[in-house]
Amino acid sequence: MEGILSLTSKADLNLVLGHVSDNQLHGKDPLPKMLSTQTCDGLLVNYNADIPIELEELINNAAIPAVWMNSRHEHNCVYPDDRKAAWTLVRRLVKSGHSRIAYADYQISNTKIASHYSNAERFAGYAAAMIKAGLEPRRVDTAEELEHDGQLRHTAAWLTASDAPTAVVCYSHFTANVIVYAASRFLRKDVQKPLVFAFDSFGKRDLPLEWTQVTIPMQRMGEEAVHLLVSLLKNPETKNAPIALPFEQPEIPV
């Protein structure tokens, strides 16, 4: 939102916020005015998981320029390059001497299809980099969704194994927090704890010390979306190629 507000202000544009509920999408409730009438010149769409077909049809039928944020489409969209971010992180870890690098995502079981594209993309980037390095990809997430205590027990099992990873790439801070807590609780003090990385967007002042963030370019995504929308306002028929944004890579702790 910070990036959007900054750029719309500089471009002398007014930002109108609107919310579309599932009932509105399925015709049970009236649509917001921004979609049912010509009350705005363009749209920034931040609906990025389990996107209903009805929403895409609504936006297409609205006949006003639209830019999708944090979701992938054939054109006119801006999103973080999750696959490349995971690939780059793993390649850097390998160069730093790590070979037992695991991937974890406790927000969703590894047998369930995720609602957001980034779940699959981050793991795909991780796995591709591991294979490129001649290493075996290793998922340490779960076959079913577990409550907190179950996650701790599961984590303790692989943290204390003889082949425990020396680095763990996590989908987000939710998983990283569980792993860091389990490591402090179950590992002996003389055992080296694994490096833990997570993809997230905390500000620098809010970053935790226990794990390392690979920073999602949220502010830049908002800025690029506004730039793209301004361009579309001038040339509404243009179908711009998707814009994939790089993450901010952290230093690898020693």
Coordinates of C-alpha atoms in Angstrom, one line a residue:
M1 CA 0.0 0.0 0.0
E2 CA 2.9 2.4 0.8
G3 CA 4.2 2.1 -2.8
I4 CA 0.7 2.6 -4.3
L5 CA 0.0 5.7 -2.2
S6 CA 3.4 7.2 -2.9
L7 CA 3.1 6.9 -6.7
T8 CA -0.5 7.8 -7.0
S9 CA 0.2 11.0 -5.1
K10 CA 3.2 11.8 -7.3
A11 CA 1.1 11.1 -10.5
D12 CA -1.7 13.4 -9.1
L13 CA -4.2 10.5 -9.1
N14 CA -7.0 9.8 -6.6
L15 CA -7.0 6.3 -5.1
V16 CA -10.4 4.8 -4.3
L17 CA -10.5 1.6 -2.3
G18 CA -13.2 -1.0 -3.0
H19 CA -14.0 -4.5 -1.7
V20 CA -15.6 -7.3 -3.6
S21 CA -17.2 -10.1 -1.6
D22 CA -17.9 -13.6 -2.8
N23 CA -21.7 -12.8 -2.7
Q24 CA -21.1 -9.9 -5.1
L25 CA -19.1 -12.0 -7.4
H26 CA -21.8 -14.6 -7.6
G27 CA -24.6 -12.1 -8.2
K28 CA -26.2 -12.4 -4.7
D29 CA -25.4 -8.8 -3.8
P30 CA -25.0 -5.7 -6.0
L31 CA -21.5 -4.9 -7.3
P32 CA -19.5 -2.0 -5.8
K33 CA -19.9 1.2 -7.8
M34 CA -16.3 1.1 -9.0
L35 CA -17.2 -2.0 -11.1
S36 CA -20.8 -1.4 -11.9
T37 CA -20.5 2.2 -13.0
Q38 CA -17.8 4.3 -14.6
T39 CA -16.6 5.9 -11.3
C40 CA -12.9 5.3 -11.8
D41 CA -10.5 5.4 -14.8
G42 CA -8.4 2.3 -13.9
L43 CA -8.2 -0.6 -11.5
L44 CA -5.4 -2.1 -9.3
V45 CA -6.6 -5.6 -8.5
N46 CA -5.2 -7.1 -5.3
Y47 CA -7.2 -10.4 -5.3
N48 CA -4.4 -13.0 -5.6
A49 CA -5.5 -16.4 -4.2
D50 CA -8.3 -18.7 -5.4
I51 CA -9.2 -16.1 -8.0
P52 CA -12.8 -16.7 -9.1
I53 CA -13.5 -16.8 -12.8
E54 CA -16.3 -14.4 -12.2
L55 CA -13.9 -11.7 -11.0
E56 CA -11.8 -11.9 -14.1
E57 CA -14.9 -11.7 -16.2
L58 CA -16.1 -8.7 -14.3
I59 CA -12.9 -6.9 -14.7
N60 CA -12.7 -7.7 -18.4
N61 CA -16.3 -6.6 -18.9
A62 CA -15.8 -3.4 -17.0
A63 CA -13.8 -2.1 -20.0
I64 CA -11.4 0.0 -18.0
P65 CA -7.6 -0.5 -17.7
A66 CA -6.7 -3.0 -14.9
V67 CA -3.4 -4.2 -13.4
W68 CA -3.3 -7.4 -11.4
M69 CA -1.0 -7.3 -8.3
N70 CA 0.7 -10.3 -6.7
S71 CA -0.9 -12.8 -9.2
R72 CA 0.2 -14.1 -12.5
H73 CA -1.8 -13.5 -15.7
E74 CA -1.0 -13.4 -19.5
H75 CA -0.6 -9.6 -19.4
N76 CA -0.9 -6.4 -17.3
C77 CA 0.3 -7.9 -14.0
V78 CA 3.0 -7.3 -11.5
Y79 CA 4.2 -10.0 -9.1
P80 CA 7.3 -11.1 -7.1
D81 CA 9.6 -13.6 -8.8
D82 CA 9.3 -16.3 -6.2
R83 CA 10.9 -19.1 -8.2
K84 CA 14.0 -17.0 -9.0
A85 CA 14.3 -15.8 -5.4
A86 CA 14.3 -19.4 -4.0
W87 CA 16.7 -20.5 -6.8
T88 CA 19.1 -17.7 -6.0
L89 CA 19.0 -18.3 -2.2
V90 CA 19.8 -22.0 -2.6
R91 CA 22.6 -21.4 -5.1
R92 CA 24.2 -19.0 -2.6
L93 CA 23.8 -21.5 0.2
V94 CA 25.5 -24.2 -1.8
K95 CA 28.4 -21.8 -2.6
S96 CA 28.7 -21.1 1.1
G97 CA 29.3 -24.8 1.7
H98 CA 25.8 -26.1 2.6
S99 CA 24.6 -29.4 1.0
R100 CA 21.9 -30.5 3.4
I101 CA 19.3 -27.8 2.6
A102 CA 15.7 -28.5 3.4
Y103 CA 12.4 -26.8 2.4
A104 CA 9.5 -26.3 4.8
D105 CA 6.0 -25.0 4.5
Y106 CA 3.7 -25.7 7.5
Q107 CA 1.0 -23.4 6.2
I108 CA -0.2 -26.0 3.9
S109 CA 0.3 -29.8 3.7
N110 CA 2.5 -31.1 0.8
T111 CA -0.5 -33.1 -0.5
K112 CA -2.8 -30.1 -0.9
I113 CA -2.9 -27.6 -3.7
A114 CA -2.1 -24.2 -2.5
S115 CA -4.4 -21.2 -3.2
H116 CA -1.5 -18.8 -4.1
Y117 CA 1.0 -19.4 -6.9
S118 CA 4.0 -18.6 -4.7
N119 CA 3.7 -21.9 -2.7
A120 CA 4.5 -23.9 -5.7
E121 CA 6.9 -21.4 -7.2
R122 CA 9.2 -21.1 -4.2
F123 CA 9.5 -24.9 -3.8
A124 CA 10.1 -25.2 -7.6
G125 CA 12.9 -22.7 -7.4
Y126 CA 14.4 -24.4 -4.4
A127 CA 14.2 -27.9 -6.0
A128 CA 15.6 -26.8 -9.3
A129 CA 18.7 -25.2 -7.6
M130 CA 19.2 -28.3 -5.5
I131 CA 19.1 -30.6 -8.6
K132 CA 21.4 -28.2 -10.5
A133 CA 23.9 -28.6 -7.7
G134 CA 23.6 -32.4 -7.8
L135 CA 21.8 -32.5 -4.4
E136 CA 18.6 -34.2 -3.5
P137 CA 15.7 -31.8 -2.7
R138 CA 14.2 -32.5 0.7
R139 CA 10.8 -31.4 1.9
V140 CA 10.4 -31.4 5.7
D141 CA 6.8 -30.2 5.7
T142 CA 3.9 -32.4 6.5
A143 CA 1.5 -34.8 4.7
E144 CA -1.4 -33.3 6.6
E145 CA -2.0 -29.9 8.3
L146 CA -1.0 -30.0 11.9
E147 CA -1.8 -27.9 15.0
H148 CA 1.1 -26.1 16.7
D149 CA 2.0 -29.0 19.0
G150 CA 2.0 -31.5 16.1
Q151 CA 4.3 -29.2 14.1
L152 CA 6.7 -29.0 17.0
R153 CA 6.9 -32.8 17.4
H154 CA 7.3 -33.2 13.6
T155 CA 10.0 -30.6 13.5
A156 CA 11.9 -32.1 16.5
A157 CA 12.0 -35.4 14.7
W158 CA 13.9 -34.1 11.7
L159 CA 16.0 -31.6 13.6
T160 CA 17.4 -34.3 15.9
A161 CA 18.0 -36.8 13.1
S162 CA 21.6 -37.7 12.1
D163 CA 21.1 -36.2 8.6
A164 CA 19.5 -33.0 9.9
P165 CA 19.7 -30.1 7.5
T166 CA 22.2 -27.3 8.1
A167 CA 19.9 -24.8 6.4
V168 CA 16.2 -24.6 6.0
V169 CA 14.3 -22.5 3.4
C170 CA 10.8 -21.7 4.7
Y171 CA 7.8 -20.5 2.7
S172 CA 7.1 -17.7 5.3
H173 CA 7.7 -16.6 8.9
F174 CA 4.9 -18.9 10.2
T175 CA 7.0 -21.9 9.5
A176 CA 10.3 -20.3 10.4
N177 CA 9.0 -19.4 13.8
V178 CA 8.1 -23.0 14.6
I179 CA 11.5 -24.3 13.4
V180 CA 13.4 -21.7 15.4
Y181 CA 11.4 -22.4 18.5
A182 CA 11.7 -26.2 18.1
A183 CA 15.5 -25.9 17.6
S184 CA 15.9 -23.9 20.8
R185 CA 13.7 -26.3 22.8
F186 CA 14.9 -29.7 21.5
L187 CA 18.5 -29.4 20.3
R188 CA 21.3 -29.8 22.8
K189 CA 23.3 -26.6 23.4
D190 CA 26.4 -28.2 21.8
V191 CA 24.5 -29.0 18.6
Q192 CA 24.8 -26.4 15.8
K193 CA 21.3 -25.0 14.9
P194 CA 20.4 -24.8 11.2
L195 CA 20.3 -21.5 9.4
V196 CA 16.6 -20.6 8.9
F197 CA 15.4 -18.4 6.0
A198 CA 11.9 -17.2 5.2
F199 CA 10.3 -15.3 2.4
D200 CA 8.5 -12.3 4.0
S201 CA 8.1 -8.5 4.0
F202 CA 8.8 -7.3 7.5
G203 CA 10.4 -3.8 7.8
K204 CA 14.0 -3.7 8.9
R205 CA 13.1 -2.5 12.4
D206 CA 10.7 -5.5 12.8
L207 CA 13.0 -8.2 11.6
P208 CA 13.5 -11.1 14.0
L209 CA 17.0 -12.1 15.0
E210 CA 16.4 -15.9 15.0
W211 CA 15.9 -16.3 11.2
T212 CA 16.9 -14.5 8.1
Q213 CA 14.4 -12.8 5.7
V214 CA 14.4 -13.0 1.9
T215 CA 12.5 -9.8 1.4
I216 CA 9.4 -9.8 -0.8
P217 CA 9.4 -6.5 -2.9
M218 CA 5.9 -5.4 -1.7
Q219 CA 6.5 -1.7 -1.9
R220 CA 8.1 -1.9 -5.3
M221 CA 5.3 -4.0 -6.5
G222 CA 2.8 -1.3 -5.6
E223 CA 5.0 1.3 -7.4
E224 CA 5.4 -0.8 -10.5
A225 CA 1.6 -1.5 -10.6
V226 CA 0.9 2.3 -10.5
H227 CA 3.5 2.9 -13.3
L228 CA 1.9 0.3 -15.4
L229 CA -1.6 1.6 -14.8
V230 CA -0.6 5.1 -15.7
S231 CA 0.8 3.7 -18.9
L232 CA -2.5 1.8 -19.6
L233 CA -4.5 5.0 -19.0
K234 CA -2.7 6.5 -21.9
N235 CA -2.9 3.4 -24.1
P236 CA -5.8 1.3 -22.8
E237 CA -5.6 -1.4 -25.4
T238 CA -2.0 -2.3 -24.7
K239 CA -1.3 -5.9 -23.4
N240 CA 1.9 -5.5 -21.5
A241 CA 4.1 -8.5 -20.6
P242 CA 4.0 -9.7 -17.0
I243 CA 6.5 -7.9 -14.7
A244 CA 8.3 -10.3 -12.3
L245 CA 10.2 -8.4 -9.6
P246 CA 13.4 -9.7 -7.8
F247 CA 13.5 -10.2 -4.1
E248 CA 16.1 -8.6 -1.8
Q249 CA 18.6 -11.3 -1.0
P250 CA 20.1 -11.4 2.5
E251 CA 23.7 -12.0 3.6
I252 CA 24.3 -15.6 4.4
P253 CA 25.1 -15.9 8.1
V254 CA 28.4 -17.6 8.9

